[in-house]
Amino acid sequence: MLRIVASKDRQKAGQELSAKFGPRQKDFEQGRTELAALQDQLQKGGTTLAPDKAAQLQKDIDEKGRKLTRIQSDVREEYTADQQRLLVPLEQKMVAI
């Protein structure tokens, strides 16, 4: 009986994590798509872009890349903390059986 309850609690924890981090994952994926589009734009227009435009585009790419890396790191840390907060007590219940 306790295993069934623990399983339901585990599902609830998983749903909570998905609800919290699902939208953030979509935003991150959108950022990656935008970054890829900027990189493609720079690559395709490399010789035809004015030097100042190419430099600005490279600056935008660098900034977006750094931002995405920072977001990914922050979300990963937060996800791990939330996962531990939600799942460790459930695992401890299972060990107690």
mmCIF file with all atom_site columns, C-alpha atoms in Angstrom, residues 30-91:
data_model
loop_
_atom_site.group_PDB
_atom_site.id
_atom_site.type_symbol
_atom_site.label_atom_id
_atom_site.label_alt_id
_atom_site.label_comp_id
_atom_site.label_asym_id
_atom_site.label_entity_id
_atom_site.label_seq_id
_atom_site.pdbx_PDB_ins_code
_atom_site.Cartn_x
_atom_site.Cartn_y
_atom_site.Cartn_z
_atom_site.occupancy
_atom_site.B_iso_or_equiv
_atom_site.pdbx_formal_charge
_atom_site.auth_seq_id
_atom_site.auth_comp_id
_atom_site.auth_asym_id
_atom_site.auth_atom_id
_atom_site.pdbx_PDB_model_num
ATOM 1  C CA . GLN A 1 30 ? 13.191 29.431 -28.559 1.00 0.00 ? 30 GLN A CA 1
ATOM 2  C CA . GLY A 1 31 ? 16.402 31.215 -27.562 1.00 0.00 ? 31 GLY A CA 1
ATOM 3  C CA . ARG A 1 32 ? 18.484 28.453 -29.135 1.00 0.00 ? 32 ARG A CA 1
ATOM 4  C CA . THR A 1 33 ? 16.458 28.765 -32.337 1.00 0.00 ? 33 THR A CA 1
ATOM 5  C CA . GLU A 1 34 ? 17.010 32.535 -32.373 1.00 0.00 ? 34 GLU A CA 1
ATOM 6  C CA . LEU A 1 35 ? 20.738 32.043 -31.782 1.00 0.00 ? 35 LEU A CA 1
ATOM 7  C CA . ALA A 1 36 ? 20.942 29.546 -34.646 1.00 0.00 ? 36 ALA A CA 1
ATOM 8  C CA . ALA A 1 37 ? 19.113 32.006 -36.921 1.00 0.00 ? 37 ALA A CA 1
ATOM 9  C CA . LEU A 1 38 ? 21.575 34.771 -36.051 1.00 0.00 ? 38 LEU A CA 1
ATOM 10 C CA . GLN A 1 39 ? 24.534 32.461 -36.665 1.00 0.00 ? 39 GLN A CA 1
ATOM 11 C CA . ASP A 1 40 ? 23.036 31.409 -39.995 1.00 0.00 ? 40 ASP A CA 1
ATOM 12 C CA . GLN A 1 41 ? 22.460 35.034 -40.941 1.00 0.00 ? 41 GLN A CA 1
ATOM 13 C CA . LEU A 1 42 ? 26.086 35.892 -40.176 1.00 0.00 ? 42 LEU A CA 1
ATOM 14 C CA . GLN A 1 43 ? 27.394 32.863 -42.044 1.00 0.00 ? 43 GLN A CA 1
ATOM 15 C CA . LYS A 1 44 ? 25.279 33.454 -45.152 1.00 0.00 ? 44 LYS A CA 1
ATOM 16 C CA . GLY A 1 45 ? 25.895 37.177 -45.279 1.00 0.00 ? 45 GLY A CA 1
ATOM 17 C CA . GLY A 1 46 ? 29.507 37.054 -44.150 1.00 0.00 ? 46 GLY A CA 1
ATOM 18 C CA . THR A 1 47 ? 31.019 38.597 -47.275 1.00 0.00 ? 47 THR A CA 1
ATOM 19 C CA . THR A 1 48 ? 28.068 40.800 -48.225 1.00 0.00 ? 48 THR A CA 1
ATOM 20 C CA . LEU A 1 49 ? 27.344 42.335 -44.828 1.00 0.00 ? 49 LEU A CA 1
ATOM 21 C CA . ALA A 1 50 ? 28.828 45.703 -44.008 1.00 0.00 ? 50 ALA A CA 1
ATOM 22 C CA . PRO A 1 51 ? 31.642 45.314 -41.468 1.00 0.00 ? 51 PRO A CA 1
ATOM 23 C CA . ASP A 1 52 ? 29.724 47.226 -38.791 1.00 0.00 ? 52 ASP A CA 1
ATOM 24 C CA . LYS A 1 53 ? 26.623 45.074 -39.339 1.00 0.00 ? 53 LYS A CA 1
ATOM 25 C CA . ALA A 1 54 ? 28.685 41.889 -39.182 1.00 0.00 ? 54 ALA A CA 1
ATOM 26 C CA . ALA A 1 55 ? 30.370 43.082 -35.990 1.00 0.00 ? 55 ALA A CA 1
ATOM 27 C CA . GLN A 1 56 ? 27.007 43.932 -34.419 1.00 0.00 ? 56 GLN A CA 1
ATOM 28 C CA . LEU A 1 57 ? 25.613 40.567 -35.450 1.00 0.00 ? 57 LEU A CA 1
ATOM 29 C CA . GLN A 1 58 ? 28.617 38.788 -33.913 1.00 0.00 ? 58 GLN A CA 1
ATOM 30 C CA . LYS A 1 59 ? 28.157 40.815 -30.728 1.00 0.00 ? 59 LYS A CA 1
ATOM 31 C CA . ASP A 1 60 ? 24.472 39.818 -30.613 1.00 0.00 ? 60 ASP A CA 1
ATOM 32 C CA . ILE A 1 61 ? 25.418 36.169 -31.132 1.00 0.00 ? 61 ILE A CA 1
ATOM 33 C CA . ASP A 1 62 ? 27.984 36.298 -28.339 1.00 0.00 ? 62 ASP A CA 1
ATOM 34 C CA . GLU A 1 63 ? 25.548 37.981 -25.935 1.00 0.00 ? 63 GLU A CA 1
ATOM 35 C CA . LYS A 1 64 ? 22.732 35.556 -26.703 1.00 0.00 ? 64 LYS A CA 1
ATOM 36 C CA . GLY A 1 65 ? 25.084 32.590 -26.339 1.00 0.00 ? 65 GLY A CA 1
ATOM 37 C CA . ARG A 1 66 ? 26.282 33.804 -22.937 1.00 0.00 ? 66 ARG A CA 1
ATOM 38 C CA . LYS A 1 67 ? 22.721 34.484 -21.833 1.00 0.00 ? 67 LYS A CA 1
ATOM 39 C CA . LEU A 1 68 ? 21.572 31.014 -22.868 1.00 0.00 ? 68 LEU A CA 1
ATOM 40 C CA . THR A 1 69 ? 24.514 29.380 -21.111 1.00 0.00 ? 69 THR A CA 1
ATOM 41 C CA . ARG A 1 70 ? 23.731 31.300 -17.935 1.00 0.00 ? 70 ARG A CA 1
ATOM 42 C CA . ILE A 1 71 ? 20.028 30.449 -18.136 1.00 0.00 ? 71 ILE A CA 1
ATOM 43 C CA . GLN A 1 72 ? 20.816 26.778 -18.739 1.00 0.00 ? 72 GLN A CA 1
ATOM 44 C CA . SER A 1 73 ? 23.129 26.672 -15.744 1.00 0.00 ? 73 SER A CA 1
ATOM 45 C CA . ASP A 1 74 ? 20.643 28.460 -13.465 1.00 0.00 ? 74 ASP A CA 1
ATOM 46 C CA . VAL A 1 75 ? 17.739 26.259 -14.518 1.00 0.00 ? 75 VAL A CA 1
ATOM 47 C CA . ARG A 1 76 ? 19.802 23.089 -14.136 1.00 0.00 ? 76 ARG A CA 1
ATOM 48 C CA . GLU A 1 77 ? 20.769 24.079 -10.575 1.00 0.00 ? 77 GLU A CA 1
ATOM 49 C CA . GLU A 1 78 ? 17.210 25.029 -9.686  1.00 0.00 ? 78 GLU A CA 1
ATOM 50 C CA . TYR A 1 79 ? 15.806 21.855 -11.224 1.00 0.00 ? 79 TYR A CA 1
ATOM 51 C CA . THR A 1 80 ? 18.267 19.698 -9.289  1.00 0.00 ? 80 THR A CA 1
ATOM 52 C CA . ALA A 1 81 ? 17.401 21.470 -6.033  1.00 0.00 ? 81 ALA A CA 1
ATOM 53 C CA . ASP A 1 82 ? 13.659 21.098 -6.642  1.00 0.00 ? 82 ASP A CA 1
ATOM 54 C CA . GLN A 1 83 ? 14.078 17.485 -7.667  1.00 0.00 ? 83 GLN A CA 1
ATOM 55 C CA . GLN A 1 84 ? 15.931 16.728 -4.459  1.00 0.00 ? 84 GLN A CA 1
ATOM 56 C CA . ARG A 1 85 ? 13.407 18.647 -2.390  1.00 0.00 ? 85 ARG A CA 1
ATOM 57 C CA . LEU A 1 86 ? 10.535 16.676 -3.894  1.00 0.00 ? 86 LEU A CA 1
ATOM 58 C CA . LEU A 1 87 ? 12.000 13.222 -4.426  1.00 0.00 ? 87 LEU A CA 1
ATOM 59 C CA . VAL A 1 88 ? 14.435 12.628 -1.563  1.00 0.00 ? 88 VAL A CA 1
ATOM 60 C CA . PRO A 1 89 ? 11.642 12.429 1.037   1.00 0.00 ? 89 PRO A CA 1
ATOM 61 C CA . LEU A 1 90 ? 9.831  9.915  -1.184  1.00 0.00 ? 90 LEU A CA 1
ATOM 62 C CA . GLU A 1 91 ? 12.961 7.803  -1.501  1.00 0.00 ? 91 GLU A CA 1
#
